[in-house]
Amino acid sequence: MIVAMQEAASEEQINAVMEIMEEAGVNVHRTTGATQTILAGVGPTASLDLSKFEVLPGVLRVHRISVPYKLTGRAFRPEGTVVEFPNGVKVGGAQVAVMAGPCSIENREQIFTTAARVKAAGASFLRGGAFKPRSSPYAFQGMGIPGLQLMHEAARENGLLTVSEVMEISQIESMLPYIDLFQVGARNMQNFNLLRELGQARKPVLLKRGIAATIEELLLSSEYIMAGGNYDVILCERGIRTYETATRNTMDLSAIPVVHKLSHLPIVADPSHGTGRRDMVTPMAKAAVAAGADAILVEVHPNADKAASDAAQTLYLEQFEDLMGQLRVIAAAVGRTL
Amino acid sequence: MIVAMQEAASEEQINAVMEIMEEAGVNVHRTTGATQTILAGVGPTASLDLSKFEVLPGVLRVHRISVPYKLTGRAFRPEGTVVEFPNGVKVGGAQVAVMAGPCSIENREQIFTTAARVKAAGASFLRGGAFKPRSSPYAFQGMGIPGLQLMHEAARENGLLTVSEVMEISQIESMLPYIDLFQVGARNMQNFNLLRELGQARKPVLLKRGIAATIEELLLSSEYIMAGGNYDVILCERGIRTYETATRNTMDLSAIPVVHKLSHLPIVADPSHGTGRRDMVTPMAKAAVAAGADAILVEVHPNADKAASDAAQTLYLEQFEDLMGQLRVIAAAVGRTL
Amino acid sequence: MIVAMQEAASEEQINAVMEIMEEAGVNVHRTTGATQTILAGVGPTASLDLSKFEVLPGVLRVHRISVPYKLTGRAFRPEGTVVEFPNGVKVGGAQVAVMAGPCSIENREQIFTTAARVKAAGASFLRGGAFKPRSSPYAFQGMGIPGLQLMHEAARENGLLTVSEVMEISQIESMLPYIDLFQVGARNMQNFNLLRELGQARKPVLLKRGIAATIEELLLSSEYIMAGGNYDVILCERGIRTYETATRNTMDLSAIPVVHKLSHLPIVADPSHGTGRRDMVTPMAKAAVAAGADAILVEVHPNADKAASDAAQTLYLEQFEDLMGQLRVIAAAVGRTL
Amino acid sequence: MIVAMQEAASEEQINAVMEIMEEAGVNVHRTTGATQTILAGVGPTASLDLSKFEVLPGVLRVHRISVPYKLTGRAFRPEGTVVEFPNGVKVGGAQVAVMAGPCSIENREQIFTTAARVKAAGASFLRGGAFKPRSSPYAFQGMGIPGLQLMHEAARENGLLTVSEVMEISQIESMLPYIDLFQVGARNMQNFNLLRELGQARKPVLLKRGIAATIEELLLSSEYIMAGGNYDVILCERGIRTYETATRNTMDLSAIPVVHKLSHLPIVADPSHGTGRRDMVTPMAKAAVAAGADAILVEVHPNADKAASDAAQTLYLEQFEDLMGQLRVIAAAVGRTL
């Protein structure tokens, strides 16, 4: 850490800051310039809350000079992580994986129809929500475990893996038989108790970026899971909240190359939530693959207009099939397969 | 709801939209203008996801014309809600309540010293965290229930009420004996399972606005609690995330008059999290009371520089006593007491 | 326009609103529902400031039901605009145009070297700043007209067109001999006097989206230029300001399909300003072409590390050449050429 | 400046960075830690674009350790600036100044009525726009110089000073006879040519914060004016753009104490633009005075509902008179007069 003192800082103030740094176990190197004194601190600063130094008398600015995460950082696995599933499907390798399905599992026919069609089009994961976080208490809240059983059956019949959102620690155990990949939703990205429990789980985790989370915070949340011993984490960019209202969220595609630079973990793009509009999903999915996304997560429904949730951003099955054709060409253009 | 069709919309497109509206149980009134057709829908639109109409062919825009919450809305209790506690303390009345204490409960001496001093200065609630959501897994995570026992003892000895954050459904029951007011943190504002459970709790709830939540979303989250029968909800403005970095968050004080206009619930201001800087807490606390806040929530610590968490935004005890003197004058200037 | 009255609105309040609407020249249609009254207004609402109705007593919400721009809207030219330059180069057609060059024109050797290399790599425009808006008054402010003369000479020698930023009405006339495309920077997107003057200019205009501008505001600014008779407008996405700090701005690539849906104008992507980091330019340029961008604007410099401005986001010449090769493949994958 | 190298940085990379720093005229002090090398640079870094170091190979992070402005900084005038006007009115002293008037000057009766009433209520400045920047080219664009003549006459007859927005360098000279305080609007906060010209003007300048500007950028823009020799600068907080839509902008009242800490310049609060809603102006004006604002700028109109611009946020004259009474009490509560 670096503490830059104000030009007018007194010797007493400088000493007080040095003392507090040392009490925190940090070794301090002082540089006294013509106009300004700089204190460089070395030691266990990853777990220190640096902002407390910023408000000490005489301090101008404080900067962290190391990254606050360890296991998630690129340096931990410079070659990159490939998450491999029991059936051999990989996320993070040369093949761009596709995860598709309805926002909510609604009934047997819906999920079986979807499974067959997305498999035929080339998807390797079937997605579907069983526990739905809805901003209104009066909206449809999901089918629960019976929905997951349906999805699991539909997936296995078609050779697909399953991915579904876990919202509560208490759901983990009961979801285990039916899902291959736990999804942590944007609203739970900093539900640290849940992340810690998933660190103990025996299945990979798809961690979505919070609606107002920085990329650094996403990596810190991933650290919670990895610190528990579960290294099979896949990150997900799904749009952040900005002032723009033409789209539901603003999809931050630069998160893809940024994550690849800072971390070894694979990253998935979700253009359905990223845009919130069916007519924007295809161009943004193509852009995401061009930017280097390791997988695409999209909402598809046999009767998209009447979907119980997220209808506006859900593709018709025909649109999805068309999208897959287009993605194949883009994947090839960036040296990957689909 | 109102659906404005594009000027070029065909009769076929208009009919398709009307049909989908009617299937959703909405009565449709059509107005055919010289250039544009407007469809006004009346019925159960509060639970409808209107965005799905926006992507239908021929649609220009869709607008909700009613508010999506009911129990939380001003109309439900035009006279306003006053939350009354067993010892007679009220939040939402003529008196501005003050809730003060450390970010984290650390030990007996810390919490007892704080309790005595904040009580003497005029506070009516002792705050303190026992379960700490920290963005880094390597940071201090709180004392848990033993911490709450200490805080409860310190509060009762000084005639104070207690408020502390609940992060998990499983914590509710064990916290009940020790706290008078459940706090839901910003990161859990849309943890709907937790809100639903708190709707069943027999204690009031302090609901903090999420870091990227709109005021409407805050009111919808409150609706989850009230829909369960717990009408003792107190809202809290604690700063939102913007591009500005001079403060930790940007405190949206206009949320205070906006909430008072849209809802009957009291609203608390938290200038500690709102600014993240000790030297900004006093001016912003005064501004909040001037804007009409029903209570102030501040972090205070006998040894603020060395607090285990949130040190930068924590007041020294002397600063808090000085703040209370200043707030008393402002409260009087807006016709309230402190 | 639609005015939704509050449920509790009195007959007197409804009449007062209707009266103010009618005074503004709007025809009012009233719908009295069981719980709520709706007033639909038809007439010259494009020039009305609708927010004034929102604060009238008894009003719940007010909505615009038509788009506030005309010439810029897709309906004005459903087939799309192709801006054609004197040498036959087109922006908005099947070919993706490339505009490249240094942030600032610095000297003869710099601009001539750049011109030769970017032309050889396939660019059709040479970019370079002569008047630099710098946030610090102590930073390099540009070479002015002599710089433009150098750039023009270098461009013509290599068969390139020129594009440069105009910051002041007084600069338009003196820039005319040297530039083929006026660039309006993000900070001037709402400098309406400048836009109006450019509406009279006899050269095309590249209009950059403001750092906090909505896409609708970008289209309204374009309307200022088109209303003056200059229909050769090219829009530009160059990143917006959000809370994320990993990149200089957050590039909103969804603006590309949104603009294509709402407007007939071509849209350019600027990944240099969009990301602010040299190592993010290539993936985001590829993503932009995949999303449908009509042109790419990039900063290139023979000695990028020592560029007088924007060094961090400026490509080395070799990086640019490599980028062009990659973009060619992506362009082909979306059915275009480069 | 501080350059923190990556843990894996090679000796060659470290030397390359040191060389580029030295070429920029910076003296480099190297600290080689067990895991990380730190380069501290001293010298003319205020005018350096530090981001270019961030993308050099082997670099982890780069930090500025000094403030990038000089004349605007608190250290330049620790006692604070009081801007004094010819009639003795001061901004920045013990008295909170009030600036009031219509958004646009519309006609003689409007401006004279307003002048008499706001003077009687205690205002010392009459505000009114003559050149209106409107996002739509089809909206009212202002009366120009004849409007300013009317306002000046009305102001002098009532012993008021005048403040009005300047949008173009060419307007400065013609406005000089009629205005006492030049206002630079939010959209022009980074119109550096205009700021530079105002640095030469012989009248004080009210500089509004841009809609997406950081406080540091506001101070840097002020530096442009002061660098020209005009030290009579008054800053203004008028709301920033966020995702919240309940108010037109989000008023960042913490900018008031932040500016007072970082700079010696006075700061004005504009709750009209800050909220965009008449019913929010009074609580936010009170909050601003409680937070330490040196003046309040509000829109008032004798016929607010029918104002030609900004009607929604314009107070009725009676509301303004009531506001003045309330502000007087708050001003007294913070030890000031009104």
PDB file of N, CA and C in Angstrom, chain D residues 258-327:
ATOM      1  N   VAL D 258     -17.333  18.134   0.129  1.00  0.00           N
ATOM      2  CA  VAL D 258     -16.121  17.697  -0.582  1.00  0.00           C
ATOM      3  C   VAL D 258     -15.427  18.910  -1.209  1.00  0.00           C
ATOM      4  N   VAL D 259     -16.181  19.772  -1.867  1.00  0.00           N
ATOM      5  CA  VAL D 259     -15.578  20.973  -2.476  1.00  0.00           C
ATOM      6  C   VAL D 259     -14.969  21.860  -1.398  1.00  0.00           C
ATOM      7  N   HIS D 260     -15.664  22.020  -0.300  1.00  0.00           N
ATOM      8  CA  HIS D 260     -15.117  22.858   0.773  1.00  0.00           C
ATOM      9  C   HIS D 260     -13.809  22.298   1.315  1.00  0.00           C
ATOM     10  N   LYS D 261     -13.665  20.983   1.237  1.00  0.00           N
ATOM     11  CA  LYS D 261     -12.428  20.371   1.727  1.00  0.00           C
ATOM     12  C   LYS D 261     -11.298  20.521   0.706  1.00  0.00           C
ATOM     13  N   LEU D 262     -11.613  20.279  -0.571  1.00  0.00           N
ATOM     14  CA  LEU D 262     -10.563  20.262  -1.591  1.00  0.00           C
ATOM     15  C   LEU D 262     -10.216  21.630  -2.148  1.00  0.00           C
ATOM     16  N   SER D 263     -11.170  22.568  -2.085  1.00  0.00           N
ATOM     17  CA  SER D 263     -10.986  23.855  -2.758  1.00  0.00           C
ATOM     18  C   SER D 263     -11.353  25.019  -1.848  1.00  0.00           C
ATOM     19  N   HIS D 264     -10.900  26.189  -2.219  1.00  0.00           N
ATOM     20  CA  HIS D 264     -11.234  27.412  -1.471  1.00  0.00           C
ATOM     21  C   HIS D 264     -12.423  28.127  -2.077  1.00  0.00           C
ATOM     22  N   LEU D 265     -12.953  27.622  -3.184  1.00  0.00           N
ATOM     23  CA  LEU D 265     -14.024  28.329  -3.892  1.00  0.00           C
ATOM     24  C   LEU D 265     -15.395  28.108  -3.251  1.00  0.00           C
ATOM     25  N   PRO D 266     -16.277  29.097  -3.326  1.00  0.00           N
ATOM     26  CA  PRO D 266     -17.648  28.919  -2.828  1.00  0.00           C
ATOM     27  C   PRO D 266     -18.430  27.959  -3.719  1.00  0.00           C
ATOM     28  N   ILE D 267     -19.449  27.348  -3.150  1.00  0.00           N
ATOM     29  CA  ILE D 267     -20.291  26.433  -3.928  1.00  0.00           C
ATOM     30  C   ILE D 267     -21.769  26.706  -3.696  1.00  0.00           C
ATOM     31  N   VAL D 268     -22.478  26.731  -4.813  1.00  0.00           N
ATOM     32  CA  VAL D 268     -23.908  27.023  -4.867  1.00  0.00           C
ATOM     33  C   VAL D 268     -24.656  25.727  -5.123  1.00  0.00           C
ATOM     34  N   ALA D 269     -25.871  25.603  -4.594  1.00  0.00           N
ATOM     35  CA  ALA D 269     -26.692  24.431  -4.889  1.00  0.00           C
ATOM     36  C   ALA D 269     -27.899  24.850  -5.722  1.00  0.00           C
ATOM     37  N   ASP D 270     -28.191  24.059  -6.736  1.00  0.00           N
ATOM     38  CA  ASP D 270     -29.325  24.338  -7.629  1.00  0.00           C
ATOM     39  C   ASP D 270     -30.326  23.193  -7.500  1.00  0.00           C
ATOM     40  N   PRO D 271     -31.261  23.291  -6.551  1.00  0.00           N
ATOM     41  CA  PRO D 271     -32.206  22.190  -6.353  1.00  0.00           C
ATOM     42  C   PRO D 271     -33.255  22.107  -7.460  1.00  0.00           C
ATOM     43  N   SER D 272     -33.367  23.131  -8.303  1.00  0.00           N
ATOM     44  CA  SER D 272     -34.346  23.060  -9.394  1.00  0.00           C
ATOM     45  C   SER D 272     -33.901  22.033 -10.419  1.00  0.00           C
ATOM     46  N   HIS D 273     -32.673  22.195 -10.938  1.00  0.00           N
ATOM     47  CA  HIS D 273     -32.163  21.192 -11.871  1.00  0.00           C
ATOM     48  C   HIS D 273     -31.795  19.909 -11.118  1.00  0.00           C
ATOM     49  N   GLY D 274     -31.394  20.065  -9.874  1.00  0.00           N
ATOM     50  CA  GLY D 274     -30.969  18.903  -9.097  1.00  0.00           C
ATOM     51  C   GLY D 274     -32.068  17.863  -8.956  1.00  0.00           C
ATOM     52  N   THR D 275     -33.318  18.323  -8.896  1.00  0.00           N
ATOM     53  CA  THR D 275     -34.421  17.374  -8.713  1.00  0.00           C
ATOM     54  C   THR D 275     -35.356  17.346  -9.926  1.00  0.00           C
ATOM     55  N   GLY D 276     -35.523  18.508 -10.584  1.00  0.00           N
ATOM     56  CA  GLY D 276     -36.414  18.559 -11.743  1.00  0.00           C
ATOM     57  C   GLY D 276     -37.884  18.548 -11.376  1.00  0.00           C
ATOM     58  N   ARG D 277     -38.189  18.640 -10.085  1.00  0.00           N
ATOM     59  CA  ARG D 277     -39.577  18.576  -9.643  1.00  0.00           C
ATOM     60  C   ARG D 277     -39.821  19.663  -8.606  1.00  0.00           C
ATOM     61  N   ARG D 278     -40.799  20.473  -8.877  1.00  0.00           N
ATOM     62  CA  ARG D 278     -41.180  21.576  -7.991  1.00  0.00           C
ATOM     63  C   ARG D 278     -41.363  21.118  -6.539  1.00  0.00           C
ATOM     64  N   ASP D 279     -41.975  19.934  -6.354  1.00  0.00           N
ATOM     65  CA  ASP D 279     -42.286  19.498  -4.990  1.00  0.00           C
ATOM     66  C   ASP D 279     -41.066  18.982  -4.226  1.00  0.00           C
ATOM     67  N   MET D 280     -39.924  18.874  -4.901  1.00  0.00           N
ATOM     68  CA  MET D 280     -38.706  18.426  -4.218  1.00  0.00           C
ATOM     69  C   MET D 280     -37.740  19.589  -3.971  1.00  0.00           C
ATOM     70  N   VAL D 281     -38.026  20.751  -4.520  1.00  0.00           N
ATOM     71  CA  VAL D 281     -37.080  21.872  -4.429  1.00  0.00           C
ATOM     72  C   VAL D 281     -36.905  22.339  -2.988  1.00  0.00           C
ATOM     73  N   THR D 282     -38.004  22.505  -2.260  1.00  0.00           N
ATOM     74  CA  THR D 282     -37.898  23.027  -0.893  1.00  0.00           C
ATOM     75  C   THR D 282     -37.107  22.108   0.032  1.00  0.00           C
ATOM     76  N   PRO D 283     -37.436  20.807   0.135  1.00  0.00           N
ATOM     77  CA  PRO D 283     -36.613  19.979   1.031  1.00  0.00           C
ATOM     78  C   PRO D 283     -35.141  19.940   0.633  1.00  0.00           C
ATOM     79  N   MET D 284     -34.860  19.938  -0.669  1.00  0.00           N
ATOM     80  CA  MET D 284     -33.458  19.831  -1.074  1.00  0.00           C
ATOM     81  C   MET D 284     -32.723  21.164  -0.900  1.00  0.00           C
ATOM     82  N   ALA D 285     -33.417  22.278  -1.029  1.00  0.00           N
ATOM     83  CA  ALA D 285     -32.779  23.576  -0.761  1.00  0.00           C
ATOM     84  C   ALA D 285     -32.411  23.657   0.717  1.00  0.00           C
ATOM     85  N   LYS D 286     -33.309  23.204   1.569  1.00  0.00           N
ATOM     86  CA  LYS D 286     -33.017  23.211   3.004  1.00  0.00           C
ATOM     87  C   LYS D 286     -31.836  22.289   3.317  1.00  0.00           C
ATOM     88  N   ALA D 287     -31.831  21.138   2.715  1.00  0.00           N
ATOM     89  CA  ALA D 287     -30.736  20.197   2.943  1.00  0.00           C
ATOM     90  C   ALA D 287     -29.410  20.795   2.486  1.00  0.00           C
ATOM     91  N   ALA D 288     -29.433  21.502   1.358  1.00  0.00           N
ATOM     92  CA  ALA D 288     -28.196  22.087   0.831  1.00  0.00           C
ATOM     93  C   ALA D 288     -27.636  23.138   1.787  1.00  0.00           C
ATOM     94  N   VAL D 289     -28.507  23.966   2.341  1.00  0.00           N
ATOM     95  CA  VAL D 289     -28.033  24.976   3.292  1.00  0.00           C
ATOM     96  C   VAL D 289     -27.497  24.281   4.550  1.00  0.00           C
ATOM     97  N   ALA D 290     -28.181  23.233   4.985  1.00  0.00           N
ATOM     98  CA  ALA D 290     -27.698  22.501   6.164  1.00  0.00           C
ATOM     99  C   ALA D 290     -26.337  21.871   5.895  1.00  0.00           C
ATOM    100  N   ALA D 291     -26.086  21.468   4.647  1.00  0.00           N
ATOM    101  CA  ALA D 291     -24.803  20.837   4.307  1.00  0.00           C
ATOM    102  C   ALA D 291     -23.703  21.861   4.091  1.00  0.00           C
ATOM    103  N   GLY D 292     -24.053  23.158   4.092  1.00  0.00           N
ATOM    104  CA  GLY D 292     -23.026  24.190   3.988  1.00  0.00           C
ATOM    105  C   GLY D 292     -22.966  24.964   2.684  1.00  0.00           C
ATOM    106  N   ALA D 293     -24.006  24.871   1.849  1.00  0.00           N
ATOM    107  CA  ALA D 293     -23.993  25.608   0.579  1.00  0.00           C
ATOM    108  C   ALA D 293     -23.847  27.108   0.826  1.00  0.00           C
ATOM    109  N   ASP D 294     -23.083  27.783  -0.046  1.00  0.00           N
ATOM    110  CA  ASP D 294     -22.847  29.215   0.087  1.00  0.00           C
ATOM    111  C   ASP D 294     -23.940  30.036  -0.592  1.00  0.00           C
ATOM    112  N   ALA D 295     -24.715  29.407  -1.443  1.00  0.00           N
ATOM    113  CA  ALA D 295     -25.819  30.099  -2.099  1.00  0.00           C
ATOM    114  C   ALA D 295     -26.770  29.060  -2.657  1.00  0.00           C
ATOM    115  N   ILE D 296     -27.980  29.534  -2.952  1.00  0.00           N
ATOM    116  CA  ILE D 296     -29.013  28.673  -3.540  1.00  0.00           C
ATOM    117  C   ILE D 296     -29.471  29.334  -4.839  1.00  0.00           C
ATOM    118  N   LEU D 297     -29.602  28.513  -5.876  1.00  0.00           N
ATOM    119  CA  LEU D 297     -30.048  29.002  -7.188  1.00  0.00           C
ATOM    120  C   LEU D 297     -31.366  28.299  -7.497  1.00  0.00           C
ATOM    121  N   VAL D 298     -32.454  29.060  -7.604  1.00  0.00           N
ATOM    122  CA  VAL D 298     -33.755  28.414  -7.845  1.00  0.00           C
ATOM    123  C   VAL D 298     -34.532  29.071  -8.977  1.00  0.00           C
ATOM    124  N   GLU D 299     -35.339  28.258  -9.641  1.00  0.00           N
ATOM    125  CA  GLU D 299     -36.187  28.765 -10.715  1.00  0.00           C
ATOM    126  C   GLU D 299     -37.561  29.130 -10.164  1.00  0.00           C
ATOM    127  N   VAL D 300     -37.991  30.357 -10.463  1.00  0.00           N
ATOM    128  CA  VAL D 300     -39.264  30.898  -9.984  1.00  0.00           C
ATOM    129  C   VAL D 300     -39.930  31.583 -11.166  1.00  0.00           C
ATOM    130  N   HIS D 301     -41.242  31.513 -11.235  1.00  0.00           N
ATOM    131  CA  HIS D 301     -41.949  32.095 -12.393  1.00  0.00           C
ATOM    132  C   HIS D 301     -43.339  32.509 -11.916  1.00  0.00           C
ATOM    133  N   PRO D 302     -43.815  33.684 -12.323  1.00  0.00           N
ATOM    134  CA  PRO D 302     -45.136  34.144 -11.866  1.00  0.00           C
ATOM    135  C   PRO D 302     -46.250  33.206 -12.324  1.00  0.00           C
ATOM    136  N   ASN D 303     -45.985  32.452 -13.382  1.00  0.00           N
ATOM    137  CA  ASN D 303     -47.013  31.577 -13.919  1.00  0.00           C
ATOM    138  C   ASN D 303     -46.349  30.243 -14.241  1.00  0.00           C
ATOM    139  N   ALA D 304     -45.871  29.605 -13.159  1.00  0.00           N
ATOM    140  CA  ALA D 304     -44.941  28.486 -13.317  1.00  0.00           C
ATOM    141  C   ALA D 304     -45.458  27.376 -14.237  1.00  0.00           C
ATOM    142  N   ASP D 305     -46.736  27.085 -14.184  1.00  0.00           N
ATOM    143  CA  ASP D 305     -47.274  25.983 -14.999  1.00  0.00           C
ATOM    144  C   ASP D 305     -47.083  26.213 -16.488  1.00  0.00           C
ATOM    145  N   LYS D 306     -47.037  27.492 -16.860  1.00  0.00           N
ATOM    146  CA  LYS D 306     -46.975  27.788 -18.292  1.00  0.00           C
ATOM    147  C   LYS D 306     -45.626  28.343 -18.714  1.00  0.00           C
ATOM    148  N   ALA D 307     -44.601  28.167 -17.882  1.00  0.00           N
ATOM    149  CA  ALA D 307     -43.267  28.647 -18.229  1.00  0.00           C
ATOM    150  C   ALA D 307     -42.827  28.019 -19.550  1.00  0.00           C
ATOM    151  N   ALA D 308     -42.071  28.785 -20.340  1.00  0.00           N
ATOM    152  CA  ALA D 308     -41.663  28.310 -21.654  1.00  0.00           C
ATOM    153  C   ALA D 308     -40.633  27.183 -21.579  1.00  0.00           C
ATOM    154  N   SER D 309     -39.988  27.029 -20.454  1.00  0.00           N
ATOM    155  CA  SER D 309     -39.024  25.936 -20.301  1.00  0.00           C
ATOM    156  C   SER D 309     -38.898  25.588 -18.825  1.00  0.00           C
ATOM    157  N   ASP D 310     -38.542  24.361 -18.540  1.00  0.00           N
ATOM    158  CA  ASP D 310     -38.318  23.883 -17.165  1.00  0.00           C
ATOM    159  C   ASP D 310     -39.517  24.091 -16.241  1.00  0.00           C
ATOM    160  N   ALA D 311     -40.716  24.102 -16.786  1.00  0.00           N
ATOM    161  CA  ALA D 311     -41.889  24.398 -15.964  1.00  0.00           C
ATOM    162  C   ALA D 311     -41.997  23.462 -14.762  1.00  0.00           C
ATOM    163  N   ALA D 312     -41.693  22.195 -14.958  1.00  0.00           N
ATOM    164  CA  ALA D 312     -41.913  21.208 -13.889  1.00  0.00           C
ATOM    165  C   ALA D 312     -41.135  21.520 -12.629  1.00  0.00           C
ATOM    166  N   GLN D 313     -39.983  22.154 -12.784  1.00  0.00           N
ATOM    167  CA  GLN D 313     -39.114  22.381 -11.632  1.00  0.00           C
ATOM    168  C   GLN D 313     -39.165  23.822 -11.138  1.00  0.00           C
ATOM    169  N   THR D 314     -40.054  24.624 -11.701  1.00  0.00           N
ATOM    170  CA  THR D 314     -40.113  26.040 -11.366  1.00  0.00           C
ATOM    171  C   THR D 314     -41.124  26.275 -10.250  1.00  0.00           C
ATOM    172  N   LEU D 315     -40.681  27.026  -9.225  1.00  0.00           N
ATOM    173  CA  LEU D 315     -41.568  27.343  -8.107  1.00  0.00           C
ATOM    174  C   LEU D 315     -42.566  28.440  -8.493  1.00  0.00           C
ATOM    175  N   TYR D 316     -43.759  28.369  -7.902  1.00  0.00           N
ATOM    176  CA  TYR D 316     -44.680  29.503  -7.928  1.00  0.00           C
ATOM    177  C   TYR D 316     -44.089  30.570  -7.012  1.00  0.00           C
ATOM    178  N   LEU D 317     -44.433  31.829  -7.226  1.00  0.00           N
ATOM    179  CA  LEU D 317     -43.873  32.899  -6.387  1.00  0.00           C
ATOM    180  C   LEU D 317     -44.188  32.676  -4.909  1.00  0.00           C
ATOM    181  N   GLU D 318     -45.384  32.192  -4.627  1.00  0.00           N
ATOM    182  CA  GLU D 318     -45.765  31.967  -3.231  1.00  0.00           C
ATOM    183  C   GLU D 318     -44.890  30.868  -2.603  1.00  0.00           C
ATOM    184  N   GLN D 319     -44.617  29.839  -3.406  1.00  0.00           N
ATOM    185  CA  GLN D 319     -43.756  28.767  -2.895  1.00  0.00           C
ATOM    186  C   GLN D 319     -42.373  29.298  -2.586  1.00  0.00           C
ATOM    187  N   PHE D 320     -41.882  30.201  -3.445  1.00  0.00           N
ATOM    188  CA  PHE D 320     -40.547  30.754  -3.227  1.00  0.00           C
ATOM    189  C   PHE D 320     -40.514  31.563  -1.937  1.00  0.00           C
ATOM    190  N   GLU D 321     -41.559  32.363  -1.727  1.00  0.00           N
ATOM    191  CA  GLU D 321     -41.601  33.169  -0.505  1.00  0.00           C
ATOM    192  C   GLU D 321     -41.623  32.271   0.740  1.00  0.00           C
ATOM    193  N   ASP D 322     -42.374  31.191   0.631  1.00  0.00           N
ATOM    194  CA  ASP D 322     -42.420  30.248   1.743  1.00  0.00           C
ATOM    195  C   ASP D 322     -41.051  29.587   1.954  1.00  0.00           C
ATOM    196  N   LEU D 323     -40.417  29.227   0.848  1.00  0.00           N
ATOM    197  CA  LEU D 323     -39.083  28.619   0.923  1.00  0.00           C
ATOM    198  C   LEU D 323     -38.106  29.542   1.641  1.00  0.00           C
ATOM    199  N   MET D 324     -38.146  30.837   1.301  1.00  0.00           N
ATOM    200  CA  MET D 324     -37.211  31.798   1.913  1.00  0.00           C
ATOM    201  C   MET D 324     -37.383  31.822   3.436  1.00  0.00           C
ATOM    202  N   GLY D 325     -38.623  31.767   3.873  1.00  0.00           N
ATOM    203  CA  GLY D 325     -38.853  31.740   5.315  1.00  0.00           C
ATOM    204  C   GLY D 325     -38.223  30.519   5.959  1.00  0.00           C
ATOM    205  N   GLN D 326     -38.375  29.378   5.303  1.00  0.00           N
ATOM    206  CA  GLN D 326     -37.817  28.143   5.856  1.00  0.00           C
ATOM    207  C   GLN D 326     -36.287  28.149   5.821  1.00  0.00           C
ATOM    208  N   LEU D 327     -35.735  28.683   4.727  1.00  0.00           N
ATOM    209  CA  LEU D 327     -34.269  28.701   4.614  1.00  0.00           C
ATOM    210  C   LEU D 327     -33.636  29.589   5.676  1.00  0.00           C
TER     211      LEU D 327
END
